[in-house]
XYZ file of C-alpha atoms in Angstrom:
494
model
C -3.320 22.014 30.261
C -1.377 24.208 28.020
C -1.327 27.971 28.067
C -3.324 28.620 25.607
C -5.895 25.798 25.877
C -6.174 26.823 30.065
C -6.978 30.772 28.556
C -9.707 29.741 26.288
C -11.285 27.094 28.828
C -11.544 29.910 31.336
C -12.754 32.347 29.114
C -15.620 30.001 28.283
C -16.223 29.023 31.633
C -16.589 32.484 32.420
C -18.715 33.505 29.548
C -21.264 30.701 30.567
C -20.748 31.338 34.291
C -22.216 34.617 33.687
C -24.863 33.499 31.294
C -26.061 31.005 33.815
C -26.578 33.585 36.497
C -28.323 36.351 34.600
C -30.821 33.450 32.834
C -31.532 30.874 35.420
C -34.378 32.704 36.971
C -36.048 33.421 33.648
C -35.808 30.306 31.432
C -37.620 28.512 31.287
C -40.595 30.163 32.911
C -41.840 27.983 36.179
C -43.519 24.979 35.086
C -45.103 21.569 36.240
C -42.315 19.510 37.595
C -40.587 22.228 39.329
C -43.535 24.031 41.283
C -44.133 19.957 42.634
C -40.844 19.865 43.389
C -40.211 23.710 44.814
C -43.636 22.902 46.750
C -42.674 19.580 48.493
C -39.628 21.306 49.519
C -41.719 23.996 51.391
C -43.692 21.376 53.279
C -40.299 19.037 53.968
C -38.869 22.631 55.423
C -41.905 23.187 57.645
C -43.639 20.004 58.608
C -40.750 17.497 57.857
C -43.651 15.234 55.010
C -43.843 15.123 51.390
C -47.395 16.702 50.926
C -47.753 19.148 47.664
C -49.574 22.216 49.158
C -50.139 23.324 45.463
C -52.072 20.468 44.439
C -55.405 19.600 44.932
C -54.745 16.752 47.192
C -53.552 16.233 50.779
C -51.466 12.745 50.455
C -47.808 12.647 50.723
C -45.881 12.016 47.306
C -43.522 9.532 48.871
C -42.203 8.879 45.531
C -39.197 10.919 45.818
C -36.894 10.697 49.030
C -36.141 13.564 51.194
C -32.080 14.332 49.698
C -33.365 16.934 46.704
C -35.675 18.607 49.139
C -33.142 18.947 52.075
C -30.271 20.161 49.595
C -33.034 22.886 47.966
C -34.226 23.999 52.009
C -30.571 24.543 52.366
C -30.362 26.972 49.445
C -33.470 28.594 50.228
C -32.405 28.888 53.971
C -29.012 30.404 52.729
C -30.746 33.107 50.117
C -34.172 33.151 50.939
C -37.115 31.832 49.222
C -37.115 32.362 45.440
C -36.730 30.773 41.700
C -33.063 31.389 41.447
C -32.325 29.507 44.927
C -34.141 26.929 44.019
C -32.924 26.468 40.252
C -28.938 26.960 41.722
C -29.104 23.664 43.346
C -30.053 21.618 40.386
C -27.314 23.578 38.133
C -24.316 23.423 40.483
C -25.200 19.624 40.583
C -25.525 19.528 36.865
C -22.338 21.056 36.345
C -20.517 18.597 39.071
C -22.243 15.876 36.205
C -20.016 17.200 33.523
C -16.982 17.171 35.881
C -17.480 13.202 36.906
C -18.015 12.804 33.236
C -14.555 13.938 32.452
C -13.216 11.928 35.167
C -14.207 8.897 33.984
C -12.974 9.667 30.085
C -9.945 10.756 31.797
C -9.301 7.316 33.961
C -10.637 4.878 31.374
C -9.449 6.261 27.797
C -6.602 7.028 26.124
C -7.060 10.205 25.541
C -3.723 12.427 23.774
C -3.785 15.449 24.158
C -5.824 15.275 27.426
C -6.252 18.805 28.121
C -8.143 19.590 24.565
C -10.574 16.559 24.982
C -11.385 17.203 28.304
C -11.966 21.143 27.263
C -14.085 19.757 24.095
C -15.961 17.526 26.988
C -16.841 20.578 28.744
C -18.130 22.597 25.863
C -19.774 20.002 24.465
C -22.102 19.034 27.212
C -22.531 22.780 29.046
C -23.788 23.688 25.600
C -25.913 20.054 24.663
C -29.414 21.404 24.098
C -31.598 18.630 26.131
C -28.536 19.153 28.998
C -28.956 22.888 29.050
C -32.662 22.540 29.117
C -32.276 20.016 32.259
C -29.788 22.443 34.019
C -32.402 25.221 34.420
C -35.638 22.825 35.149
C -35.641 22.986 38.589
C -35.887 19.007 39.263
C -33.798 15.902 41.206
C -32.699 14.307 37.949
C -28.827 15.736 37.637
C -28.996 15.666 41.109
C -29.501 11.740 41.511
C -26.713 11.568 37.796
C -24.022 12.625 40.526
C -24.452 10.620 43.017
C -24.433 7.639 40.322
C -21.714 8.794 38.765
C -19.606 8.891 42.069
C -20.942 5.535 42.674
C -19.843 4.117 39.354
C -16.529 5.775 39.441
C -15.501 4.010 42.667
C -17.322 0.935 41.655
C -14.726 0.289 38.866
C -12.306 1.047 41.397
C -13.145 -1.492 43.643
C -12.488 -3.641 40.504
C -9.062 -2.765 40.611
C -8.531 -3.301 44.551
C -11.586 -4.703 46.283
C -11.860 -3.140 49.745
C -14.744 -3.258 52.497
C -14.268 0.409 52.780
C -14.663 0.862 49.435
C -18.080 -0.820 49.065
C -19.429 0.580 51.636
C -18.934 4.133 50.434
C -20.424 2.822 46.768
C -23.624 1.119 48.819
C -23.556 5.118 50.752
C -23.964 6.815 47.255
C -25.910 4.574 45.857
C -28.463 5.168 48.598
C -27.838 8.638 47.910
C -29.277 8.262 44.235
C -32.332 6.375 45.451
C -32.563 8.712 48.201
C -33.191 11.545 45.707
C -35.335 9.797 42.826
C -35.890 5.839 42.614
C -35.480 6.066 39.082
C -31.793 5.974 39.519
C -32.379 1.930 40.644
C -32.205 0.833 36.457
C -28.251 2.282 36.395
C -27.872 0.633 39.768
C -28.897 -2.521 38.749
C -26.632 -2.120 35.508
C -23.677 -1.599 38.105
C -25.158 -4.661 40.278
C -25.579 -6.788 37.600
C -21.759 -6.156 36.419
C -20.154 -6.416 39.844
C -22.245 -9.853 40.475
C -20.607 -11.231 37.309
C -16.967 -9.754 38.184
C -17.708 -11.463 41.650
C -18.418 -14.639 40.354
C -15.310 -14.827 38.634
C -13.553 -15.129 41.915
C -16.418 -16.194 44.147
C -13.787 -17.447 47.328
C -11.846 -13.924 47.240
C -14.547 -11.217 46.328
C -18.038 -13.020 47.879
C -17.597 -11.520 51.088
C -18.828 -8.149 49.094
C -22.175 -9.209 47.992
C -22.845 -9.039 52.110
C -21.406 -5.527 52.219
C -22.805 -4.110 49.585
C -26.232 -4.849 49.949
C -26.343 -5.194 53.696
C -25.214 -1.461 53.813
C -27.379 -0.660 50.931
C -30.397 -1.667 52.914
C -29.184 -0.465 55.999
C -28.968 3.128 54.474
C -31.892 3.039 52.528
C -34.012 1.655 55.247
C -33.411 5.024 57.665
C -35.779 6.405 55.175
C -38.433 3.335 54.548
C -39.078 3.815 58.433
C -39.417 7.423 58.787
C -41.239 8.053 55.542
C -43.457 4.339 55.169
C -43.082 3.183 58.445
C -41.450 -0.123 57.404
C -41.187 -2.470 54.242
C -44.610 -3.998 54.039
C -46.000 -0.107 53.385
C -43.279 0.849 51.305
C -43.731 -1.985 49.171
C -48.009 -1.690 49.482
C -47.078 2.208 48.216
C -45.279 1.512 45.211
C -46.988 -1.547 43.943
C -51.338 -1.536 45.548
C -51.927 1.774 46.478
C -53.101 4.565 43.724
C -50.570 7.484 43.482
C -53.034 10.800 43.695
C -52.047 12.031 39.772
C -55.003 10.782 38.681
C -55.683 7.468 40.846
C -55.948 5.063 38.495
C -52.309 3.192 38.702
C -49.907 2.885 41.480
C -46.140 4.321 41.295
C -44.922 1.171 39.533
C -47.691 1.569 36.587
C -47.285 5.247 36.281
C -43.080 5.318 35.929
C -42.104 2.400 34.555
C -42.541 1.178 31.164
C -41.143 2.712 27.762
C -42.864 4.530 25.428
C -40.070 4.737 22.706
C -39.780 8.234 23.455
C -36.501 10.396 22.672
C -36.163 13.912 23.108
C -35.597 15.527 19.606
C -32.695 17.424 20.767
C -31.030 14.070 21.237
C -31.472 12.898 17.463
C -28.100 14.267 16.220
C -26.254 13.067 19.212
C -27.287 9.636 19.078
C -26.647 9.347 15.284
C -23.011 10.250 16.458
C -22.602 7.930 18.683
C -23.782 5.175 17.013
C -21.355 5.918 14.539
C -18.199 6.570 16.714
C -19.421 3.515 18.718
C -18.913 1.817 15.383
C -15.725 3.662 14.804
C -14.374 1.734 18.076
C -15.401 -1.489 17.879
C -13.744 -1.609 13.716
C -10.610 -0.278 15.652
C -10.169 -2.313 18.565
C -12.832 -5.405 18.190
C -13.600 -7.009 21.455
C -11.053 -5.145 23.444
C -12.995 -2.218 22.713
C -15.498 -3.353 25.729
C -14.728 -3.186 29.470
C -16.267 -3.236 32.223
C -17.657 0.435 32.416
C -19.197 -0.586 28.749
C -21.210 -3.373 30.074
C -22.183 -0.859 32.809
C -23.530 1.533 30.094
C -24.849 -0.916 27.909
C -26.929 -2.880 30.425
C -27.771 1.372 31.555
C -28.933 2.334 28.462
C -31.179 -1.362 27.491
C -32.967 -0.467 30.921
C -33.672 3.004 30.139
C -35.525 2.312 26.915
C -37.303 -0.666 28.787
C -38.153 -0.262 31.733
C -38.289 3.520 32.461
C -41.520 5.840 31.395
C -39.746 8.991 30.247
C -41.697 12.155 28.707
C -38.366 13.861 28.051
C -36.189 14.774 31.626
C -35.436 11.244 32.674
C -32.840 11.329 29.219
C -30.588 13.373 31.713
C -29.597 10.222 33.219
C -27.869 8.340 30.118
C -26.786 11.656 28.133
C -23.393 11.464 30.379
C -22.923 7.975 28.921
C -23.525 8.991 25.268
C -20.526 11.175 25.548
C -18.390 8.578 27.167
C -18.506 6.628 24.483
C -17.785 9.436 21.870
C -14.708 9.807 23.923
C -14.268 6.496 24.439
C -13.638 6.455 20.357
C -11.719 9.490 20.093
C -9.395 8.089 21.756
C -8.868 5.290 19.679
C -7.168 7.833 16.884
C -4.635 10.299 16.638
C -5.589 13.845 17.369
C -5.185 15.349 13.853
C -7.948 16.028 11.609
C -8.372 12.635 9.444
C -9.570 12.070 13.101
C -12.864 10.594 11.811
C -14.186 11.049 15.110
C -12.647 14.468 15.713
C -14.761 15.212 12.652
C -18.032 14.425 13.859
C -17.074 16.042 17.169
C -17.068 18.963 14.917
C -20.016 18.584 13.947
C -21.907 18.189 17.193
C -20.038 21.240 18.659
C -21.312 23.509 16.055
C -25.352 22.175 16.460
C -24.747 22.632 20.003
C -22.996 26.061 20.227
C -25.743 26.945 17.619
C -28.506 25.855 19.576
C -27.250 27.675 22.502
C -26.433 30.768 21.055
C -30.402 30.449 19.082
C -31.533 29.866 22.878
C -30.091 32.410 24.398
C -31.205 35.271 22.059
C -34.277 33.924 22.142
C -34.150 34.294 26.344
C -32.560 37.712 26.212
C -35.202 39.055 23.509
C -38.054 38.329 25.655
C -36.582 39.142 29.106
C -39.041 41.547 30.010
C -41.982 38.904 29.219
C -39.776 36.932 31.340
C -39.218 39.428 34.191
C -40.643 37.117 37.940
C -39.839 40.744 39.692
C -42.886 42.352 37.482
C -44.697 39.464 38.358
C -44.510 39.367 41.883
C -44.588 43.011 42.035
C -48.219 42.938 40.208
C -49.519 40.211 42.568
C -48.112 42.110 45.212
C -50.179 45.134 44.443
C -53.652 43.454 43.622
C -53.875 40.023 45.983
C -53.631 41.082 49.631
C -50.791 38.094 51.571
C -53.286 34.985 53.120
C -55.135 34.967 50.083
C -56.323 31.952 48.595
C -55.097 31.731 44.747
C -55.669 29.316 41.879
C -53.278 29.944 39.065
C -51.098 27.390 36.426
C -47.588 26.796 38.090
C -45.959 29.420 36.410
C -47.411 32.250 39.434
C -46.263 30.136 41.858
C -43.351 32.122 43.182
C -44.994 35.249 42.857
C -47.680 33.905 45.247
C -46.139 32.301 47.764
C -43.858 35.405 48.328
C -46.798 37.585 48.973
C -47.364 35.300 51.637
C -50.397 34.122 49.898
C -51.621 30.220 49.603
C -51.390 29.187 45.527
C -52.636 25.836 44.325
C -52.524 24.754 40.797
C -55.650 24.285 38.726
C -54.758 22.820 35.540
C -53.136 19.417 36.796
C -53.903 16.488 39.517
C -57.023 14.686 39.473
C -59.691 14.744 37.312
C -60.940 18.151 36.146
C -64.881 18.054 37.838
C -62.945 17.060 41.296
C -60.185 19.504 41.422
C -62.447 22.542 40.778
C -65.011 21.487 43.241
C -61.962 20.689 45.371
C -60.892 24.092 44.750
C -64.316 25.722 45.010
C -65.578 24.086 48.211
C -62.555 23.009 50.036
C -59.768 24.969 49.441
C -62.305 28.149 48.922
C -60.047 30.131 46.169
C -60.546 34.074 46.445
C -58.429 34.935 43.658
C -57.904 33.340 39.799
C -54.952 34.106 38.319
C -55.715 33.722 34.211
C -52.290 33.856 32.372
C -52.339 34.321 28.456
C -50.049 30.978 28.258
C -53.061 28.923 29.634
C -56.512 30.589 28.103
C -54.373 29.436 24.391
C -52.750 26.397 25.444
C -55.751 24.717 27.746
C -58.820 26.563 27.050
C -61.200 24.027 28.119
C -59.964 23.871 31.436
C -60.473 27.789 31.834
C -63.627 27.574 30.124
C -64.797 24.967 33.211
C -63.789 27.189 36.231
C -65.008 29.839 34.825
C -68.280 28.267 34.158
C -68.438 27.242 38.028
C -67.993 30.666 39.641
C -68.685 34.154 38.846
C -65.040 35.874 38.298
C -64.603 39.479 37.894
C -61.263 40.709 36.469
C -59.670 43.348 38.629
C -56.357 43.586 36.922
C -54.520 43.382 33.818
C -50.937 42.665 33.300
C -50.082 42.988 29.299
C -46.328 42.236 28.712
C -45.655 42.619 24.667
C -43.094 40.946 22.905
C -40.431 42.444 21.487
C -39.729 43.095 17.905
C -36.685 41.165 18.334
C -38.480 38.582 20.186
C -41.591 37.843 17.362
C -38.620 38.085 14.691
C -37.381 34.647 16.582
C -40.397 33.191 16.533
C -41.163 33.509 13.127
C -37.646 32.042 12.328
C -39.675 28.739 13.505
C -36.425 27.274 14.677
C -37.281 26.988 18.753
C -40.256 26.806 20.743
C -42.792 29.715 21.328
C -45.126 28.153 23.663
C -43.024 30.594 26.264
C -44.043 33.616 23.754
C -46.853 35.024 26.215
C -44.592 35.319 28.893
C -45.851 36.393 32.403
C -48.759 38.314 30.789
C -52.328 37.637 32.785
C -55.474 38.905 34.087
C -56.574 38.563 37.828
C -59.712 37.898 38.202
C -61.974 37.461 41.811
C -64.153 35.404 42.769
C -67.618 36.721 43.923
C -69.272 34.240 46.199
């Protein structure tokens, strides 16, 4: 890396180092997905199961396997419970993503100068809007894009020089990805479906690795289908009979796979561009454009938009191979600007450095409507710790710190069940109202608050800035965070 090049790459890895660590707690504000997630992890710490204490339900979500949830018990047991040490694991994993990103445009393009592109490959996806957005969100997803990326990686090495070794470490991280989410299994397949075809090409010499590879596969993978199913015949009744407790009307299979043509609108831009440098590549070099990490992607990215059910986070999982293959075609041209590609890199680096600079004002302007220490300091003064609380996710943290027991009441099971579950069962002292749900799900707060007689005891009113309702009006990002922390307390008089 040249002088210069190395000064401005650390600069900017400083500059977002430090934006990372002074944001991560505050943006986005706790939400669905995470407070699952965060709350799983508090019952794998303590009991060793998968049961959500927050929800309104007492199965085990056995969806997930146990690697997220030991990695964010780790943090938690190394800086105590909190947003921040849960976020950190999901970032530091998200930024290892961008590192095996660059290692595999470094091994398999022809990249001149190297240094630049691979400091363009950095700012580019650190700064990506949907990638930014999945770095602070608090779930598995990055964390199961490393592990495949690894696994990739030395699966086209193995291509090069088959080993034993060698497959057995790809069948190890492999597990690893399933371990954490099962929705890595449509890139696995991809990379099965490749290596099957590579194999066949030499079936006397390279068949011996079919056994390897899935024999240690399953052996791995079954570790877990014992402790957490008991064997195959439940794991396989749990993902395909039984009804998952979100609303129990499908099982896991109905519920996460399928498409729905859904892409993130963050993504629009980038796509366009890589259709077009994809385009770029294939006029240069026609068919020995493709290799085998392109059928890897390609097969990748048909099973995404077919088989998986994504409402936006799942993206995270192919947005590493959209910027392959930008790189892939930069390559392709000399590094001077009639660099067709180097042009449209251009272009996506300014959208994204705009977006992130938008987002970040945006964060900063509202920090104190942001602020989890005002939060927990006001539950702190006003719910006494063993309390029983009903709030949305966001109060989550602040709950559970105050030693208190928090379940959410605006999601799982059907609305008439989860308040009488929450009424009757779980016997909820305390109803923590926040601004952000009485305007975003009123008839849901309308219905508990038809069901028991509340009495607000406290008020916690947490304006905007003029700064921060400038932004908004701008119209340019999303305000559905615009409320911040602000909430009433109310109690419930039995």
């Amino acid at each position: 890396m040249m002088p210069n090049t190395r000064v401005f790459f650390s600069l900017f890895l400083l500059i977002y180092g430090l934006i990372q660590y002074y944001t991560l707690a505050y943006s986005p504000l706790p939400w669905f997905d995470e407070v699952v997630f965060a709350s799983i992890s508090q019952s794998f710490g303590q009991t060793g199961t998968l049961q959500v204490p927050a929800a309104a339900f007492s199965d085990e979500l056995k969806l997930y396997g146990f690697v997220y949830f030991l990695l964010t018990n780790v943090s938690w047991w190394i800086g105590g419970f909190g947003i921040f040490q849960f976020r950190v694991v999901n970032l530091l994993f998200g930024i290892a993503v961008v590192w095996q990103t660059f290692l595999l445009v470094k091994d398999h393009t022809d990249l001149n100068p190297p240094a630049k592109a691979g400091f363009l490959l950095f700012a580019l996806m650190l700064t990506d809007p949907f990638f930014y957005l999945c770095l602070h969100e608090g779930r598995m997803d990055l964390t199961a894009v490393f592990w495949l990326l690894l696994g990739i990686r030395y699966s086209l090495q193995n291509f090069q020089k088959p080993q034993i070794t060698l497959t057995i470490l790809i069948a190890f991280f492999f597990s690893l990805a399933m371990l954490t989410t099962p929705r890595s299994g449509f890139v696995i397949l991809a990379v099965a479906l490749v290596t099957l075809w590579w194999i066949c090409q030499d079936l006397k010499k390279r068949g011996y690795l079919v056994i390897w590879g899935l024999g240690s596969g399953v052996f791995f993978y079954s570790f877990w289908i014992f402790y957490a199913y008991g064997g195959w015949g439940n794991f396989w009744n749990y993902f395909f009979k039984a009804s998952v407790p979100i609303n129990r009307q499908g099982t896991a299979v109905s519920e996460y796979v399928g498409s729905i043509g859904y892409i993130p609108r963050q993504e629009y831009l980038l796509i366009a561009i890589v259709i077009a440098t994809l385009g770029l590549g294939i006029w240069k070099k026609s068919q020995a454009y493709f290799q085998f990490l392109l059928g890897i992607i390609g097969l990748s990215l048909l099973f995404f938009y077919t088989l998986v059910l994504d409402l936006g986070p799942s993206s995270s999982y192919i947005l590493p191979f959209y910027y392959f293959l930008i790189f892939k075609s930069l390559g392709l041209f000399e590094w001077h600007y009639k660099n067709p590609v180097l042009l449209l890199i251009g272009i996506l680096l300014m959208y994204n450095f705009s977006y992130f600079g938008a987002k970040n004002v945006q964060v900063w302007a509202s920090m104190s409507q942001r602020d989890y220490r005002v939060a927990e300091a006001f539950v702190q003064k006003h719910i006494p710790p063993q309390s029983r609380v009903i709030s949305e996710p966001m109060y989550f943290y602040a709950v559970e710190k105050n030693q208190a027991k928090f379940q959410m009441m605006d999601e799982y099971e059907t609305l008439p069940n989860r308040e009488q579950f929450h009424r009757q069962i779980f016997d909820y002292q305390y109803f923590i109202l926040t601004d952000h749900l009485r305007w975003r799900k009123p008839e849901i707060v309308a219905y508990y608050q038809q069901k028991a007689t509340l009495i607000a005891i406290a008020r916690l009113e947490l304006p905007p800035s003029a700064w921060s309702l400038w932004i908004d009006k701008l119209g340019l990002l999303s305000t559905t965070e615009r409320t911040g922390y602000s909430c009433t307390i109310y109690k419930r008089v039995k």
